PDB file of N, CA, C and O in Angstrom:
ATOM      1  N   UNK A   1      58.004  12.088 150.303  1.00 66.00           N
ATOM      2  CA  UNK A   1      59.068  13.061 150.473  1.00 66.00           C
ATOM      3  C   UNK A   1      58.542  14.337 151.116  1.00 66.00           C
ATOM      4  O   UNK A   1      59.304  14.995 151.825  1.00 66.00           O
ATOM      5  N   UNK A   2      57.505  14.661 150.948  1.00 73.00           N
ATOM      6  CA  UNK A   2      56.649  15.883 151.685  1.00 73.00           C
ATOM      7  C   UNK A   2      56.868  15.578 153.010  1.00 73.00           C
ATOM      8  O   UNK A   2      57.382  16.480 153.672  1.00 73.00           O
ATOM      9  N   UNK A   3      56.518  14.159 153.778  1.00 79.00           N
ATOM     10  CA  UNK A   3      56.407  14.108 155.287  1.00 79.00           C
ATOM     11  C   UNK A   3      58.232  14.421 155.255  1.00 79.00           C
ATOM     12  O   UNK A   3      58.307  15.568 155.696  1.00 79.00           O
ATOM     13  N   UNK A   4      58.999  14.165 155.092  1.00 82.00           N
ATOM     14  CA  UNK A   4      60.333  14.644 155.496  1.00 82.00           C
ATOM     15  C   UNK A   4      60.526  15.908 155.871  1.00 82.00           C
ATOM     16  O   UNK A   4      59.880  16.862 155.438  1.00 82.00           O
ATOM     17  N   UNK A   5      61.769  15.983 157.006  1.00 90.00           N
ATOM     18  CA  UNK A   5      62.481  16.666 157.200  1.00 90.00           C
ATOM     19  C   UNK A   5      63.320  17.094 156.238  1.00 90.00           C
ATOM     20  O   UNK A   5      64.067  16.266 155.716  1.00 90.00           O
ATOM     21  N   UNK A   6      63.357  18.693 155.756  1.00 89.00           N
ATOM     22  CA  UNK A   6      64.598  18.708 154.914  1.00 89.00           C
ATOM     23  C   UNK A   6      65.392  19.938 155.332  1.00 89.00           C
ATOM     24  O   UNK A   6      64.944  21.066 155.537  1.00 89.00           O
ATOM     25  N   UNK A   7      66.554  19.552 155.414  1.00 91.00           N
ATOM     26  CA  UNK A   7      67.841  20.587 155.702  1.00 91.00           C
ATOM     27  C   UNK A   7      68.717  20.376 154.679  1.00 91.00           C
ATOM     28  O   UNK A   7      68.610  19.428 153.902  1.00 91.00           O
ATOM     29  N   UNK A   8      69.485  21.111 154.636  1.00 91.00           N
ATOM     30  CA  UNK A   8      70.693  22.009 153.941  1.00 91.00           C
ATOM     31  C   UNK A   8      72.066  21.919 154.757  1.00 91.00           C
ATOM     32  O   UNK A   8      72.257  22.514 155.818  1.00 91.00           O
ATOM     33  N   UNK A   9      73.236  20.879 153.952  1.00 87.00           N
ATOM     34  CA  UNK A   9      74.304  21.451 154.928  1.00 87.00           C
ATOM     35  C   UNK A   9      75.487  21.365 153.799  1.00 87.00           C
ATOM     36  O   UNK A   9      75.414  20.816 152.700  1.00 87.00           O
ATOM     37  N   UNK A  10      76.765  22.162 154.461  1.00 88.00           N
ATOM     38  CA  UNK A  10      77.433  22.797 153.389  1.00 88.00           C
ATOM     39  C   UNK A  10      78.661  21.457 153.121  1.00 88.00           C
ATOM     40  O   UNK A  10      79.222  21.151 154.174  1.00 88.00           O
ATOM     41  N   UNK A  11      78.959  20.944 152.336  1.00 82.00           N
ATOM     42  CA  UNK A  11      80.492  20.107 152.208  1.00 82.00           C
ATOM     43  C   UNK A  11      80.919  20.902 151.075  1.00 82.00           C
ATOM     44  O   UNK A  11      80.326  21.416 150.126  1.00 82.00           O
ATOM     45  N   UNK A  12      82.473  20.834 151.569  1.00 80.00           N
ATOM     46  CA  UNK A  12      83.808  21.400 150.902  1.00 80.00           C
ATOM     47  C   UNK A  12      82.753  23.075 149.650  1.00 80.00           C
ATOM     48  O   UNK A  12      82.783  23.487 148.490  1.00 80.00           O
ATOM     49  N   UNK A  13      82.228  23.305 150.597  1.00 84.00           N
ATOM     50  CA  UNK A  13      81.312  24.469 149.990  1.00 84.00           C
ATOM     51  C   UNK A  13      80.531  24.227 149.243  1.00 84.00           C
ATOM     52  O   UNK A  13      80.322  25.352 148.790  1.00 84.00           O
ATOM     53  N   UNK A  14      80.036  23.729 148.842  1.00 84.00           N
ATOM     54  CA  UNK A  14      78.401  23.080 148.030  1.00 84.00           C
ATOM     55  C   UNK A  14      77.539  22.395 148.949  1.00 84.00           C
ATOM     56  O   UNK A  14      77.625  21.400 149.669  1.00 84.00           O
ATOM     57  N   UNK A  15      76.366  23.582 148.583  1.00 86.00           N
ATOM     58  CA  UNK A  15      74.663  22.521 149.233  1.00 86.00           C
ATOM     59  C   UNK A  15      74.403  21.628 148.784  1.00 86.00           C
ATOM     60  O   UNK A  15      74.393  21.318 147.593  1.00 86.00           O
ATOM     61  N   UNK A  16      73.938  20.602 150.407  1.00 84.00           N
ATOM     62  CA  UNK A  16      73.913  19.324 149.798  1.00 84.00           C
ATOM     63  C   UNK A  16      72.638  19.338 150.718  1.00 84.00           C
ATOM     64  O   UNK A  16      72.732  19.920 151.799  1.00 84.00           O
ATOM     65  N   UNK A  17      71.295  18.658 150.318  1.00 85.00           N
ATOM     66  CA  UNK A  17      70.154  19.059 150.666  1.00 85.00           C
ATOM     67  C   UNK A  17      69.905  17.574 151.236  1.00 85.00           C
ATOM     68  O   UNK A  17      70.114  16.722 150.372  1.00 85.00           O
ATOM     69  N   UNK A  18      69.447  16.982 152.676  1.00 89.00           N
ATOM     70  CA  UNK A  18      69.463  16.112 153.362  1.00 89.00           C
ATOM     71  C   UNK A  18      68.008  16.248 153.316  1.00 89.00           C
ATOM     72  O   UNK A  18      67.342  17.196 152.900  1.00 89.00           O
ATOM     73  N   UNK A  19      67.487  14.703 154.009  1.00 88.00           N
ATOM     74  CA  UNK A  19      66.297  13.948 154.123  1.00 88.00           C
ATOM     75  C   UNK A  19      65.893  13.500 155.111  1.00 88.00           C
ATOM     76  O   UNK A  19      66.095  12.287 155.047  1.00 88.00           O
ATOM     77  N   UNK A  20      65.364  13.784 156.147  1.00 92.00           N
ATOM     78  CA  UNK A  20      65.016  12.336 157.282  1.00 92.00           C
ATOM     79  C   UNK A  20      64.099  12.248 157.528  1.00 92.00           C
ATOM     80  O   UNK A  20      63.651  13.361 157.804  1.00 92.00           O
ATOM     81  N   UNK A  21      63.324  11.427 157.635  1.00 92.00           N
ATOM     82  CA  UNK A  21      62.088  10.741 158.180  1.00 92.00           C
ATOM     83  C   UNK A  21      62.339   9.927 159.221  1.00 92.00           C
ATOM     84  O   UNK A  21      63.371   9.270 159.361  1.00 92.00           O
ATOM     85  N   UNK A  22      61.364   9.954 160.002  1.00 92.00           N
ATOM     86  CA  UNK A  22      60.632   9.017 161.382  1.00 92.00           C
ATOM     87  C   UNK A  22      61.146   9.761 163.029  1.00 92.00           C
ATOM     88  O   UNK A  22      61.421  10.943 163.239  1.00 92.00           O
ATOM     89  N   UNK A  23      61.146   9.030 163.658  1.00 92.00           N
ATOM     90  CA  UNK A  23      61.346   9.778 165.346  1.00 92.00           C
ATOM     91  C   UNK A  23      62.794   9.938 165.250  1.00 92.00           C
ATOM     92  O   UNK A  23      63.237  10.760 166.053  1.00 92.00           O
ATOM     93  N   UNK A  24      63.970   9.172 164.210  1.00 90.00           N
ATOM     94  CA  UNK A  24      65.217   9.461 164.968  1.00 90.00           C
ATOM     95  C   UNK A  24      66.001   8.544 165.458  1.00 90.00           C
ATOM     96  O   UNK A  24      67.220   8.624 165.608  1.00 90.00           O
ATOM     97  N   UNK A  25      64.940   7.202 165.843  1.00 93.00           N
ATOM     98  CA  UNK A  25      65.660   6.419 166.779  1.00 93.00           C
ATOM     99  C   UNK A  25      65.646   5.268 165.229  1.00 93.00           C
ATOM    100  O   UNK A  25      65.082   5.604 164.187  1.00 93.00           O
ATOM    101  N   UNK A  26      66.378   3.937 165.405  1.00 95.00           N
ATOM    102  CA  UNK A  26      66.907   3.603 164.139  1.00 95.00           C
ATOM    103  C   UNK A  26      67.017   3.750 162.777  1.00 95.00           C
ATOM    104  O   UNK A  26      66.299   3.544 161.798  1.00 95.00           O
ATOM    105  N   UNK A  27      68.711   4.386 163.112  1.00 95.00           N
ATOM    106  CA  UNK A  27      68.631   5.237 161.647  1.00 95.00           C
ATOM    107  C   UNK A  27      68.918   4.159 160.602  1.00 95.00           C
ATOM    108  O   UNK A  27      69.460   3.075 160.817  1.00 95.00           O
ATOM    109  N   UNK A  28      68.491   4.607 159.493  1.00 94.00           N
ATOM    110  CA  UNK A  28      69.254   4.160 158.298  1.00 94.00           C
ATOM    111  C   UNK A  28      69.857   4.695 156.963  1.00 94.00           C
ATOM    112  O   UNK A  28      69.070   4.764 156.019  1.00 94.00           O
ATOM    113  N   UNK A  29      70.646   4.931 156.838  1.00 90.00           N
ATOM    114  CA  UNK A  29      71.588   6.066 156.166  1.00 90.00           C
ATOM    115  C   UNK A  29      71.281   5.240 154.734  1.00 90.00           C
ATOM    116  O   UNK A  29      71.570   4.064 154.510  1.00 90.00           O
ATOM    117  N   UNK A  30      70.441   6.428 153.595  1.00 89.00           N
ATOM    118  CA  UNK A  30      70.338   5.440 152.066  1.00 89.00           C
ATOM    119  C   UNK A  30      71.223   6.432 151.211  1.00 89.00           C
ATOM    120  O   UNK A  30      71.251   7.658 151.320  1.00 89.00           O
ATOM    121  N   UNK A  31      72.048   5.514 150.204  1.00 82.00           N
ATOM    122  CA  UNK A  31      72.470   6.787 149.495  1.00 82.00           C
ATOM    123  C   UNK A  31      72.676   6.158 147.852  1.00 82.00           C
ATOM    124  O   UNK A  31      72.959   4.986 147.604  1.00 82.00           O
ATOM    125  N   UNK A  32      72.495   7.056 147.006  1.00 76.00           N
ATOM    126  CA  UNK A  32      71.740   6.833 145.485  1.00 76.00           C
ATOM    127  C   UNK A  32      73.189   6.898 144.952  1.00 76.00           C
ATOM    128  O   UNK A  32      74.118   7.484 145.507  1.00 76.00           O
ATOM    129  N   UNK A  33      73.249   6.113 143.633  1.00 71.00           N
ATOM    130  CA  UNK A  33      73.996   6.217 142.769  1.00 71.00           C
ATOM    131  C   UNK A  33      74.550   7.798 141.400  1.00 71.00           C
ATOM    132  O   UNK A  33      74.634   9.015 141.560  1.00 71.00           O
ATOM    133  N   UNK A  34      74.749   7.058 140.418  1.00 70.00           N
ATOM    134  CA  UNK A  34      74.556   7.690 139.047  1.00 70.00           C
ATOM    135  C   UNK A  34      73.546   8.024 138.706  1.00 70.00           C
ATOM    136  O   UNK A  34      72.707   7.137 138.548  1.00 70.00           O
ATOM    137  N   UNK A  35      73.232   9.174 138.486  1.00 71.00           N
ATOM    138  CA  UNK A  35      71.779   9.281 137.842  1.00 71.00           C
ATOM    139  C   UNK A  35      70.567   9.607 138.233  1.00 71.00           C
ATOM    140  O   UNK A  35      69.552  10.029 137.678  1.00 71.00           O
ATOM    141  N   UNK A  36      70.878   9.329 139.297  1.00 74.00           N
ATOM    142  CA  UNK A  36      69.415   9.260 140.714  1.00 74.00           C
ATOM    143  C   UNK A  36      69.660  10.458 141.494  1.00 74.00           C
ATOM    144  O   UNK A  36      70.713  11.092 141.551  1.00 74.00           O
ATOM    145  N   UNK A  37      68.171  10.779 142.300  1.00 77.00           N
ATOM    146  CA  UNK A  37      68.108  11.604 143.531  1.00 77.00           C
ATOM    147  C   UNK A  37      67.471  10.939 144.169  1.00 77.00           C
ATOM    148  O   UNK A  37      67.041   9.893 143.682  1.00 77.00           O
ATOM    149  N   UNK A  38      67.159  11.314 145.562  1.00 79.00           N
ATOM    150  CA  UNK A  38      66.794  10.906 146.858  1.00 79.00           C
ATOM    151  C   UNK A  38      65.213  10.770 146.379  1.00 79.00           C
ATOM    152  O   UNK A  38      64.915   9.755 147.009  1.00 79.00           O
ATOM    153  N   UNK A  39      64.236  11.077 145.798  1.00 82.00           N
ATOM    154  CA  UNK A  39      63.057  11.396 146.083  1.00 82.00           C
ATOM    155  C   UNK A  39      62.614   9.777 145.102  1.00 82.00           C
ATOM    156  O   UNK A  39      61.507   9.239 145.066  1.00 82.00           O
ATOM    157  N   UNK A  40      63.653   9.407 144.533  1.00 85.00           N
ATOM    158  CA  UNK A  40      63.412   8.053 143.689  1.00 85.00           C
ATOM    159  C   UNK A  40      63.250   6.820 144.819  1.00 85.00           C
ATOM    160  O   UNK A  40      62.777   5.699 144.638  1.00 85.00           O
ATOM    161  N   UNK A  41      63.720   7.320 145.865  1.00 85.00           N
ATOM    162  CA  UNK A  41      63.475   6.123 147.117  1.00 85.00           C
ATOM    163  C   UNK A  41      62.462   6.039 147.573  1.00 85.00           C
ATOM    164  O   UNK A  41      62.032   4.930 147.891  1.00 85.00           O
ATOM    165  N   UNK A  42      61.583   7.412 147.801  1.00 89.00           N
ATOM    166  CA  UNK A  42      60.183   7.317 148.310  1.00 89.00           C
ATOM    167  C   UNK A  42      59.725   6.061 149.021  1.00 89.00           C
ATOM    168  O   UNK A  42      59.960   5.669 150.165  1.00 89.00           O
ATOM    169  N   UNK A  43      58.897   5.453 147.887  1.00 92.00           N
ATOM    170  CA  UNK A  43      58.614   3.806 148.217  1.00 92.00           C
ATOM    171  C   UNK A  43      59.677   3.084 149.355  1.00 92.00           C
ATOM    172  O   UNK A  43      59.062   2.264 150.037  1.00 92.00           O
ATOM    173  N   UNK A  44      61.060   3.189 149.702  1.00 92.00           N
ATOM    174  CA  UNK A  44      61.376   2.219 149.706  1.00 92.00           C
ATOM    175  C   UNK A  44      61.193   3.358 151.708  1.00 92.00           C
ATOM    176  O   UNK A  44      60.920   2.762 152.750  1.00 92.00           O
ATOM    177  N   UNK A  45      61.397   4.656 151.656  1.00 92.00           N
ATOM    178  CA  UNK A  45      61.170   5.214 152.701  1.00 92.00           C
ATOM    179  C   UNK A  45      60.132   5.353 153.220  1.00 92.00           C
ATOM    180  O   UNK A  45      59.945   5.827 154.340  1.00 92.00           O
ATOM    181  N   UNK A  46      59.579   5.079 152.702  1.00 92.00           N
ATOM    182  CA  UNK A  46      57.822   4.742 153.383  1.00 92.00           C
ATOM    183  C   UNK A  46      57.792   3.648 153.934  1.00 92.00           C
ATOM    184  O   UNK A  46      57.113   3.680 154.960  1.00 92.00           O
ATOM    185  N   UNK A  47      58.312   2.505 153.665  1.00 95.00           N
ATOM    186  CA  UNK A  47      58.295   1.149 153.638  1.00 95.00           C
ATOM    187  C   UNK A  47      59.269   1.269 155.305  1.00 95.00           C
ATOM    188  O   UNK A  47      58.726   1.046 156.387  1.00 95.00           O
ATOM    189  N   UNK A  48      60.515   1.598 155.175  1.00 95.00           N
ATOM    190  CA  UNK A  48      61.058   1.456 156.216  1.00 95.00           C
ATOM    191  C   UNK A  48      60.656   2.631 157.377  1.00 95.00           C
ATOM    192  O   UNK A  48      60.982   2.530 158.560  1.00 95.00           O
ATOM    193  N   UNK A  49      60.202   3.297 157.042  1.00 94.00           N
ATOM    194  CA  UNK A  49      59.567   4.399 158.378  1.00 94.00           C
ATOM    195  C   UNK A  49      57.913   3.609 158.846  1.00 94.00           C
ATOM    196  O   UNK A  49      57.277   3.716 159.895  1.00 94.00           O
ATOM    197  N   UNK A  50      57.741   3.167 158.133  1.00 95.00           N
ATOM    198  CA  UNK A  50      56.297   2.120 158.209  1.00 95.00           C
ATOM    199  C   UNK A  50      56.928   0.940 159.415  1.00 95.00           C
ATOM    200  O   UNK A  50      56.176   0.507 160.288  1.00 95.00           O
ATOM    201  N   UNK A  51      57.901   0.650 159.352  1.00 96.00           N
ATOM    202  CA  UNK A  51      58.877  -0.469 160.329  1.00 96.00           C
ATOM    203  C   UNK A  51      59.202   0.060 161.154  1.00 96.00           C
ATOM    204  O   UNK A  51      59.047  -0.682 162.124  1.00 96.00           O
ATOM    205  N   UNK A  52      59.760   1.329 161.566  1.00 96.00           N
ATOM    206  CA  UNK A  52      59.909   2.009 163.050  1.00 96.00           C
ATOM    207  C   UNK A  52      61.371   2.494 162.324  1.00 96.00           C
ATOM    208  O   UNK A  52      62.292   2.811 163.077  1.00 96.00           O
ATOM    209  N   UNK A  53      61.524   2.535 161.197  1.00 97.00           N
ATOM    210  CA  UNK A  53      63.115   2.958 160.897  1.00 97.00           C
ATOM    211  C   UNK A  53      63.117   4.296 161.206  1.00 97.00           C
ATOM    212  O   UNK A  53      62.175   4.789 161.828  1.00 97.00           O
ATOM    213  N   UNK A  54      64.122   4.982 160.824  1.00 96.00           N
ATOM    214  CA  UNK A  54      64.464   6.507 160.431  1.00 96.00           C
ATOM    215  C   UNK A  54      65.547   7.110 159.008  1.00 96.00           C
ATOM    216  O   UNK A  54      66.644   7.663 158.923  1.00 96.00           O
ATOM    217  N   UNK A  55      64.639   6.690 158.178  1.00 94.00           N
ATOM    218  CA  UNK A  55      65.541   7.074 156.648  1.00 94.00           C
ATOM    219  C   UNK A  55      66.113   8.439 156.763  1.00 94.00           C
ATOM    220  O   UNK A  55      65.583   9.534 156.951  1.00 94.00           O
ATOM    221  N   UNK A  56      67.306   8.076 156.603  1.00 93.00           N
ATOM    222  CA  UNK A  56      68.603   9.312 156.275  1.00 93.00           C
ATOM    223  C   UNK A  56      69.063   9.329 155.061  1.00 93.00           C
ATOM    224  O   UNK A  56      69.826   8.394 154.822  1.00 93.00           O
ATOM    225  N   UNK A  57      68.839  10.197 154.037  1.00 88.00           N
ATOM    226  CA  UNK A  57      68.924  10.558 152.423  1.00 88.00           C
ATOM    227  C   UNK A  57      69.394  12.011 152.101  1.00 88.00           C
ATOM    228  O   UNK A  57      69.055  13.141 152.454  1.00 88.00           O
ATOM    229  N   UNK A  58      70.258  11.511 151.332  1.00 83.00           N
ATOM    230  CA  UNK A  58      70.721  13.225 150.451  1.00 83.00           C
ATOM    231  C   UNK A  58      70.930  12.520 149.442  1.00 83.00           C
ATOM    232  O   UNK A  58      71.101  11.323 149.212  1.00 83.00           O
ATOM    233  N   UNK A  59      70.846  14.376 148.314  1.00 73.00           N
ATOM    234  CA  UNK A  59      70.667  14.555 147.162  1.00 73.00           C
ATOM    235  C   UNK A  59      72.474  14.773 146.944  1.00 73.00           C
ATOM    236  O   UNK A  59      73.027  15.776 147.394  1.00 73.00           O
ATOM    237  N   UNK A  60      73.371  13.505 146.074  1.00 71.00           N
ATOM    238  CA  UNK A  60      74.635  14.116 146.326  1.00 71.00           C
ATOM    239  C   UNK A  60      75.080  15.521 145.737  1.00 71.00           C
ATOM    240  O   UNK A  60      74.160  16.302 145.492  1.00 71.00           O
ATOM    241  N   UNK A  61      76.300  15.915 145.494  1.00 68.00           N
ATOM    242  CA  UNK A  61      76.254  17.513 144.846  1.00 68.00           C
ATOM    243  C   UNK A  61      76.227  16.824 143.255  1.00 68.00           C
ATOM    244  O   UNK A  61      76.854  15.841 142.858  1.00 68.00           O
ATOM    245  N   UNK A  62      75.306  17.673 142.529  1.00 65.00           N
ATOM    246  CA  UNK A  62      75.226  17.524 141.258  1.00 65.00           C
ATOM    247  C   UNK A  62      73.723  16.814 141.028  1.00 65.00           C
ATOM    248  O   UNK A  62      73.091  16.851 139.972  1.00 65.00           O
ATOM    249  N   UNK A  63      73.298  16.148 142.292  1.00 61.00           N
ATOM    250  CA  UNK A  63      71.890  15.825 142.192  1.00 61.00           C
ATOM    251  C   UNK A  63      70.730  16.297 142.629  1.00 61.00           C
ATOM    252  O   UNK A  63      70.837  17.101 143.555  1.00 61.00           O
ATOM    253  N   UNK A  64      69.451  16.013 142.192  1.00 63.00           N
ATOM    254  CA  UNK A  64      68.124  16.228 142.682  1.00 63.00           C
ATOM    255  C   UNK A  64      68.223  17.532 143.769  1.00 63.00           C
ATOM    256  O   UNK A  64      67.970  18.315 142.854  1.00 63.00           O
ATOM    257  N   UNK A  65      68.325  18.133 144.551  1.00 61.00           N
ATOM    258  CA  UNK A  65      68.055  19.868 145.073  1.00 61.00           C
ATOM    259  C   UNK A  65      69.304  20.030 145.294  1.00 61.00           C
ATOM    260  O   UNK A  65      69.316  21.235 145.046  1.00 61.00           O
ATOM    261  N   UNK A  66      70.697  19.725 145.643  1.00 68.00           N
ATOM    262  CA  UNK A  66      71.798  20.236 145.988  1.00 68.00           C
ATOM    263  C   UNK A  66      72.583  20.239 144.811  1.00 68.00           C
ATOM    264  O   UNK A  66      72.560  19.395 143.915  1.00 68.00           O
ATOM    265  N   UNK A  67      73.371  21.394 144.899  1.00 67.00           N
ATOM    266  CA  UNK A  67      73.983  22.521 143.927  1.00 67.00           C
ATOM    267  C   UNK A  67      75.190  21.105 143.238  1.00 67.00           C
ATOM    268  O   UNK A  67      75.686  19.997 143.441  1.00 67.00           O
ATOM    269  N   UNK A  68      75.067  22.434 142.207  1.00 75.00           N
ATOM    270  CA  UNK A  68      76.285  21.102 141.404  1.00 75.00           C
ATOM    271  C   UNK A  68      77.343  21.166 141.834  1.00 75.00           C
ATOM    272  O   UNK A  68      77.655  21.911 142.763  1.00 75.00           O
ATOM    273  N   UNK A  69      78.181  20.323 141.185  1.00 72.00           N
ATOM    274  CA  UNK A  69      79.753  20.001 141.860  1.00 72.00           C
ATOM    275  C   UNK A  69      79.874  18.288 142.240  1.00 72.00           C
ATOM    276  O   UNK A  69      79.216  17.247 142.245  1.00 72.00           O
ATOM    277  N   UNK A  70      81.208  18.842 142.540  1.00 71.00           N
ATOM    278  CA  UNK A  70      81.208  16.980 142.781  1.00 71.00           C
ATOM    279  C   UNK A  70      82.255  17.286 144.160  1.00 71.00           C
ATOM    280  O   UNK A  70      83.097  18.157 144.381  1.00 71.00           O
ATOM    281  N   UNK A  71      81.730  16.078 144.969  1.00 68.00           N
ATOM    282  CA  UNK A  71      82.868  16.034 146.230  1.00 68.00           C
ATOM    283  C   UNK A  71      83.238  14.689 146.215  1.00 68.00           C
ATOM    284  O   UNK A  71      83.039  14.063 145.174  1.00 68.00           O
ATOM    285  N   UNK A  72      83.808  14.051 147.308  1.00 66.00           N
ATOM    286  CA  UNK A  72      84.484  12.680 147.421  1.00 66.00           C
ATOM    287  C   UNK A  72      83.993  11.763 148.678  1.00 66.00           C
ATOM    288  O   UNK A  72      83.157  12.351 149.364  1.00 66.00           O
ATOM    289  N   UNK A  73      84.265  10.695 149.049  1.00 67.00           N
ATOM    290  CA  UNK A  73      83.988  10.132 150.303  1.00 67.00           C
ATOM    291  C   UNK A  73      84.256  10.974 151.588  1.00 67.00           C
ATOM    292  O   UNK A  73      83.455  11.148 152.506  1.00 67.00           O
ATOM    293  N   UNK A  74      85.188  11.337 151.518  1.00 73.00           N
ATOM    294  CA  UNK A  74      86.034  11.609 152.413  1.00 73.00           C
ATOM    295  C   UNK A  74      85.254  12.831 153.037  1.00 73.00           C
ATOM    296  O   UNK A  74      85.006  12.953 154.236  1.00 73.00           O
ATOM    297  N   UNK A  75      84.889  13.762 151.987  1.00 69.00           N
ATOM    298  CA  UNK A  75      84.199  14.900 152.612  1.00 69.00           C
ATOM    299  C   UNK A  75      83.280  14.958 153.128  1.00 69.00           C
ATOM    300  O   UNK A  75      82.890  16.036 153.575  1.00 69.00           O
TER     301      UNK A  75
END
C-alpha cells in the first residue's frame, strides 16, 4: 500500500480516499465489502500489478482513511 498512489475525492460531500497502483494501462477496479478497507487487499494488489494490471481501490465512506458516512451506488 506504500507503493500506491493515493488521492482524495469528494462524493455527495464525504472523503473518500482512492488507491492505484501500476502504469495505468489495465485497470482493475477492486472494491471491499462489510467490515473491510482497501489495505486488506495488499496481497491480492501486488499479485495483480506483478501481472501488468493497474489496481483501482477505495476506502468506502465509513471505511479504512475516508470520513464516515454512508453513500449509495449511484453516487
Amino acid at each position: 500500500m506504500r507503493a500506491a498512489r493515493r488521492e482524495t475525492v469528494t462524493v455527495a460531500g464525504r472523503d473518500v480516499v482512492v488507491f492505484r497502483s501500476g502504469n495505468g494501462e489495465r485497470p482493475v477496479l477492486l472494491l471491499h465489502g462489510w467490515m473491510f478497507r482497501t489495505s486488506r487487499f495488499a496481497p491480492l494488489i501486488r499479485a495483480l500489478t506483478e501481472r501488468g494490471y493497474s489496481p483501482v481501490a477505495f476506502d468506502a465512506p465509513g471505511h479504512g482513511e475516508s470520513s464516515a458516512g454512508e453513500t449509495s451506488i449511484l453516487q
